[in-house]
Short mmCIF file of C-alpha atoms and ligand atoms in Angstrom, two decimals:
data_model
loop_
_atom_site.label_atom_id
_atom_site.label_comp_id
_atom_site.label_asym_id
_atom_site.label_seq_id
_atom_site.Cartn_x
_atom_site.Cartn_y
_atom_site.Cartn_z
CA MET A 4 118.06 131.96 76.04
CA ARG A 5 120.82 133.35 78.71
CA ASN A 6 123.87 131.60 79.26
CA PRO A 7 123.26 129.88 82.47
CA VAL A 8 125.83 131.24 85.20
CA SER A 9 125.39 130.40 88.86
CA THR A 10 125.64 133.34 91.35
CA SER A 11 129.40 131.77 91.96
CA GLY A 12 130.02 132.52 88.19
CA VAL A 13 130.73 128.97 87.76
CA PRO A 14 128.53 127.73 84.49
CA THR A 15 125.56 125.30 85.65
CA ASN A 16 122.61 123.92 84.30
CA THR A 17 119.18 125.53 84.47
CA VAL A 18 115.56 123.96 84.03
CA THR A 19 112.67 125.77 82.59
CA ILE A 20 109.25 124.04 82.89
CA VAL A 21 107.04 125.42 79.99
CA GLN A 22 103.40 124.52 80.13
CA TYR A 23 101.81 124.10 76.47
CA GLY A 24 98.49 122.67 77.25
CA THR A 25 95.71 121.96 79.65
CA ARG A 26 92.58 119.72 80.05
CA GLN A 27 89.94 118.74 82.78
CA GLY A 28 89.04 115.48 83.94
CA HIS A 29 88.23 113.32 86.99
CA LYS A 30 90.26 111.45 89.57
CA SER A 31 88.20 108.04 88.46
CA GLU A 32 89.51 108.58 85.01
CA VAL A 33 93.08 109.45 85.60
CA TYR A 34 93.66 106.89 88.59
CA LEU A 35 93.88 103.22 88.43
CA ASN A 36 91.09 101.87 89.93
CA TRP A 37 90.12 104.75 92.05
CA GLY A 38 87.18 103.02 93.29
CA ILE A 39 88.99 100.90 95.68
CA TYR A 40 90.55 103.67 97.91
CA GLY A 41 86.64 104.81 98.97
CA ARG A 42 87.47 108.46 98.23
CA PRO A 43 85.51 110.82 96.79
CA ASP A 44 85.51 111.38 92.78
CA GLU A 45 86.59 114.95 92.21
CA PRO A 46 87.27 116.98 89.28
CA ILE A 47 91.18 117.34 88.51
CA GLY A 48 93.04 119.16 85.83
CA MET A 49 95.76 117.80 83.73
CA ASP A 50 98.72 120.02 82.64
CA TYR A 51 101.04 119.59 79.72
CA PHE A 52 104.87 120.20 79.63
CA VAL A 53 107.84 120.44 78.07
CA TRP A 54 111.04 120.77 79.80
CA LEU A 55 114.11 123.08 78.66
CA VAL A 56 117.53 122.42 80.51
CA GLU A 57 120.09 124.83 79.37
CA THR A 58 123.72 123.44 80.05
CA PRO A 59 127.01 125.45 79.32
CA THR A 60 127.24 123.07 76.59
CA GLY A 61 123.90 123.55 74.90
CA THR A 62 120.29 123.20 74.97
CA ILE A 63 118.74 120.09 75.86
CA LEU A 64 114.81 119.67 75.14
CA VAL A 65 113.06 117.21 77.50
CA ASP A 66 110.04 115.86 75.54
CA THR A 67 108.27 117.81 72.25
CA GLY A 68 104.53 118.00 73.70
CA PHE A 69 101.74 116.87 71.69
CA SER A 70 101.09 117.79 67.99
CA ARG A 71 98.09 119.65 66.70
CA GLU A 72 96.62 116.50 65.19
CA GLY A 73 97.31 114.38 68.25
CA GLY A 74 95.86 117.03 70.65
CA ALA A 75 93.21 117.58 68.32
CA ASN A 76 92.10 113.87 68.51
CA ARG A 77 91.88 113.85 72.02
CA SER A 78 90.11 117.38 72.38
CA ARG A 79 93.28 118.59 74.70
CA THR A 80 93.60 122.39 74.57
CA PHE A 81 96.43 124.19 73.75
CA LEU A 82 97.86 127.17 75.57
CA ALA A 83 100.65 127.81 72.94
CA HIS A 84 102.08 125.50 70.33
CA PRO A 85 105.50 124.16 71.84
CA VAL A 86 107.64 125.19 68.98
CA LYS A 87 106.07 128.34 69.41
CA ALA A 88 106.38 128.28 72.97
CA LEU A 89 110.20 127.73 72.60
CA ALA A 90 110.52 130.19 69.78
CA ALA A 91 109.15 132.66 72.36
CA LEU A 92 111.65 131.65 74.92
CA GLY A 93 114.48 132.10 72.15
CA VAL A 94 114.85 128.51 71.24
CA ASP A 95 114.80 127.63 67.48
CA ALA A 96 113.66 123.95 67.08
CA ALA A 97 115.49 123.66 64.02
CA THR A 98 118.54 123.89 65.74
CA VAL A 99 118.10 122.31 68.81
CA PRO A 100 120.82 119.94 69.10
CA GLU A 101 119.83 117.23 71.84
CA VAL A 102 116.20 116.20 72.68
CA LEU A 103 115.44 113.41 75.46
CA VAL A 104 112.18 111.61 75.02
CA THR A 105 110.93 110.35 78.59
CA HIS A 106 108.68 107.66 76.63
CA ALA A 107 106.55 107.80 73.41
CA HIS A 108 103.27 108.78 74.31
CA TYR A 109 101.44 111.55 71.89
CA ASP A 110 101.96 114.05 74.63
CA HIS A 111 105.63 113.60 74.56
CA ILE A 112 106.86 112.92 71.22
CA GLY A 113 104.43 114.95 68.85
CA ASN A 114 106.16 117.46 66.84
CA LEU A 115 109.56 115.60 66.49
CA ASP A 116 109.72 116.20 63.03
CA ALA A 117 110.03 120.04 63.94
CA PHE A 118 113.57 119.27 65.41
CA PRO A 119 115.15 118.09 62.22
CA THR A 120 118.73 118.28 63.27
CA ALA A 121 118.54 117.00 66.89
CA ARG A 122 119.96 113.89 68.34
CA VAL A 123 117.22 111.87 70.09
CA THR A 124 117.73 109.87 73.10
CA ILE A 125 115.13 107.24 74.42
CA SER A 126 115.79 104.12 76.11
CA ALA A 127 115.83 100.97 74.38
CA ALA A 128 112.84 99.24 75.86
CA GLU A 129 110.71 102.21 74.82
CA ARG A 130 112.13 102.03 71.51
CA ASP A 131 111.68 98.40 71.01
CA PHE A 132 108.18 98.12 72.68
CA TRP A 133 106.53 100.51 70.29
CA SER A 134 107.61 98.43 67.57
CA SER A 135 106.85 94.97 69.09
CA GLY A 136 103.19 94.70 67.73
CA MET A 137 101.85 95.64 71.09
CA GLU A 138 101.43 99.06 70.04
CA ARG A 139 98.57 98.24 68.13
CA ARG A 140 96.49 96.92 71.12
CA ALA A 141 94.15 99.35 72.09
CA GLN A 142 95.26 99.87 75.50
CA PHE A 143 98.20 100.87 74.44
CA HIS A 144 97.48 102.36 70.90
CA HIS A 145 95.09 105.06 72.83
CA SER A 146 98.17 106.64 73.89
CA VAL A 147 100.27 107.05 70.67
CA GLU A 148 99.90 108.35 67.26
CA ASP A 149 100.85 105.79 64.04
CA ALA A 150 102.66 108.71 62.35
CA GLU A 151 104.83 109.95 65.42
CA LEU A 152 105.97 106.39 66.01
CA GLU A 153 106.86 106.77 62.24
CA THR A 154 108.93 109.82 62.69
CA LEU A 155 110.45 108.09 65.70
CA ARG A 156 111.53 105.14 63.53
CA ARG A 157 112.58 107.51 60.71
CA ILE A 158 114.61 109.17 63.02
CA GLU A 159 116.23 105.90 63.83
CA ALA A 160 117.01 105.21 59.95
CA GLU A 161 118.63 108.69 59.58
CA GLY A 162 120.90 107.68 62.40
CA ARG A 163 120.02 110.35 65.06
CA LEU A 164 118.44 108.07 67.27
CA ARG A 165 120.49 107.20 70.53
CA THR A 166 119.15 104.37 72.95
CA PHE A 167 120.33 103.24 76.15
CA ASP A 168 119.55 100.44 78.60
CA ASP A 169 119.02 101.83 82.32
CA GLU A 170 120.92 104.87 82.79
CA LEU A 171 122.70 107.37 80.34
CA GLU A 172 124.80 110.60 81.17
CA ILE A 173 123.77 113.09 78.56
CA ALA A 174 125.85 116.17 79.83
CA PRO A 175 128.12 117.10 82.82
CA GLY A 176 125.00 116.95 85.80
CA VAL A 177 122.55 115.55 83.37
CA ARG A 178 121.42 112.00 83.49
CA MET A 179 118.56 109.78 81.97
CA VAL A 180 117.42 106.81 84.07
CA ARG A 181 114.84 104.28 82.73
CA VAL A 182 112.35 103.67 85.63
CA GLY A 183 109.47 101.65 83.20
CA GLY A 184 106.05 101.59 84.88
CA HIS A 185 103.65 103.84 82.84
CA THR A 186 105.42 102.42 79.70
CA PRO A 187 108.34 100.04 79.58
CA GLY A 188 110.89 102.48 78.89
CA GLN A 189 109.79 105.54 80.82
CA SER A 190 112.58 107.32 81.92
CA ILE A 191 113.23 110.20 84.34
CA VAL A 192 115.85 113.00 83.62
CA LEU A 193 117.96 114.17 86.60
CA VAL A 194 119.42 118.18 86.46
CA ASP A 195 122.36 119.28 89.01
CA THR A 196 121.47 122.97 89.04
CA ALA A 197 122.97 125.79 91.43
CA GLU A 198 119.77 125.12 93.53
CA GLY A 199 120.30 121.52 93.88
CA THR A 200 119.18 118.17 91.56
CA VAL A 201 115.63 118.54 89.72
CA ALA A 202 114.25 115.27 88.90
CA LEU A 203 112.18 115.68 85.78
CA ALA A 204 109.97 112.66 86.77
CA SER A 205 107.92 112.97 83.47
CA ASP A 206 105.11 110.29 83.63
CA ALA A 207 106.66 108.31 86.51
CA ILE A 208 104.63 110.74 88.50
CA HIS A 209 102.10 112.61 86.75
CA TYR A 210 100.51 114.15 89.94
CA TYR A 211 101.92 114.78 93.41
CA GLU A 212 99.10 112.77 94.61
CA GLU A 213 100.18 109.74 93.04
CA HIS A 214 103.99 109.92 94.66
CA ASP A 215 102.57 111.42 98.17
CA ASP A 216 98.96 108.77 98.26
CA ASP A 217 100.59 105.69 96.44
CA VAL A 218 97.79 105.90 93.94
CA PRO A 219 98.99 104.72 90.77
CA PHE A 220 98.21 106.10 87.23
CA ALA A 221 95.14 104.80 85.26
CA TYR A 222 97.38 104.06 82.14
CA VAL A 223 100.28 101.89 83.09
CA ALA A 224 102.22 99.12 81.21
CA ASP A 225 103.81 97.05 84.63
CA LEU A 226 102.08 98.28 87.69
CA PRO A 227 105.07 96.88 90.16
CA ALA A 228 107.63 98.79 88.09
CA MET A 229 105.36 101.93 88.38
CA TYR A 230 105.23 101.53 92.61
CA ALA A 231 109.00 100.89 92.05
CA GLY A 232 109.37 104.28 90.28
CA PHE A 233 107.33 105.99 93.26
CA ASP A 234 110.18 104.39 95.46
CA LEU A 235 112.99 105.24 93.73
CA LEU A 236 111.68 109.01 93.71
CA HIS A 237 110.91 108.93 97.35
CA ALA A 238 114.24 107.68 98.38
CA MET A 239 116.06 109.85 95.85
CA VAL A 240 114.08 113.04 97.80
CA THR A 241 114.38 111.44 101.22
CA ASP A 242 117.93 110.86 101.09
CA GLY A 243 118.94 114.20 99.41
CA ARG A 244 119.69 112.91 95.97
CA VAL A 245 116.95 115.18 94.47
CA GLN A 246 116.01 118.71 95.93
CA HIS A 247 113.13 119.34 93.47
CA LEU A 248 110.57 116.62 92.08
CA VAL A 249 108.99 118.23 89.05
CA SER A 250 105.63 116.08 88.23
CA GLY A 251 105.01 115.25 84.67
CA HIS A 252 101.19 116.92 84.47
CA ASP A 253 99.96 118.20 87.95
CA PRO A 254 98.42 121.62 87.71
CA SER A 255 100.18 122.87 90.82
CA THR A 256 103.73 122.10 89.42
CA LEU A 257 104.15 125.81 88.22
CA ASP A 258 103.10 127.63 91.32
CA ARG A 259 105.55 125.36 93.31
CA PHE A 260 108.45 126.55 91.48
CA GLY A 261 107.45 130.06 91.09
CA ARG A 262 105.44 130.96 88.21
CA ILE A 263 107.26 133.63 86.21
CA ALA A 264 104.15 136.28 85.61
CA ASP A 265 106.09 138.63 83.15
CA GLY A 266 108.35 137.97 79.90
CA PRO A 267 107.59 135.63 77.19
CA LEU A 268 104.65 133.45 77.95
CA PRO A 269 103.59 134.89 81.19
CA GLY A 270 102.25 132.75 83.29
CA LEU A 271 103.36 129.64 81.46
CA THR A 272 106.99 128.86 83.17
CA ALA A 273 108.89 128.35 85.75
CA ARG A 274 112.57 127.96 86.42
CA ILE A 275 114.93 126.05 88.68
CA GLY A 276 118.66 127.04 88.74
ZN1 ZN B 10 102.20 112.32 79.68
#
């Protein structure tokens, strides 16, 4: 991976959005109680991403995508296995030092065992919830793989798991903030770059429509917290704390930030910073 240097020559952070999967669905499946809005049901795609943050002090990976098993169990389509996608970008999973986990759903923590030396950071609320017994209830269990939650516990037993309550500075200009809602410890990652601050919303905002039209996602642990997450991100964009809002799953995401057609993973990446 290139050494991130801004046009002024000062080392800075960059964000690469990497798409690794996709699926098709309908709005009535992805939005909570879609029928109450009186709007037509329509097909809607869902794309799957991991986010690579290159900093002057090292590589930070935000989420690890779904695994072969986790994807197959839900008939999701791989465009590139996340670990192979990273390799194509010059990042060796075996030596990635820092992995941030925005939440523990199957499409965000699959493949964690491919990062054997990484320190893994997750909010304490998220870590606690998925060992509370609640993870066995059908509405929550649907979104996780038992083996992957076990991997998270093993990483903790190995002393490689770091937790935080509300907010944590990961590196200069890189912060993780818990917002809750979608899951109890759902977090966003804020990255200062030469092009402004990027909010990697992950599943605090799956779709831009969620944020723009105030329509919550179908899978939600705490609805008021999900709405509060929308409000927080709205405020950050409006008052200039955030210049680039990156959704967790919206198919328009790469085009918004400039899909890179050539080089490795043609058409599957975009870069900010
Ligand atoms: Zn997700």
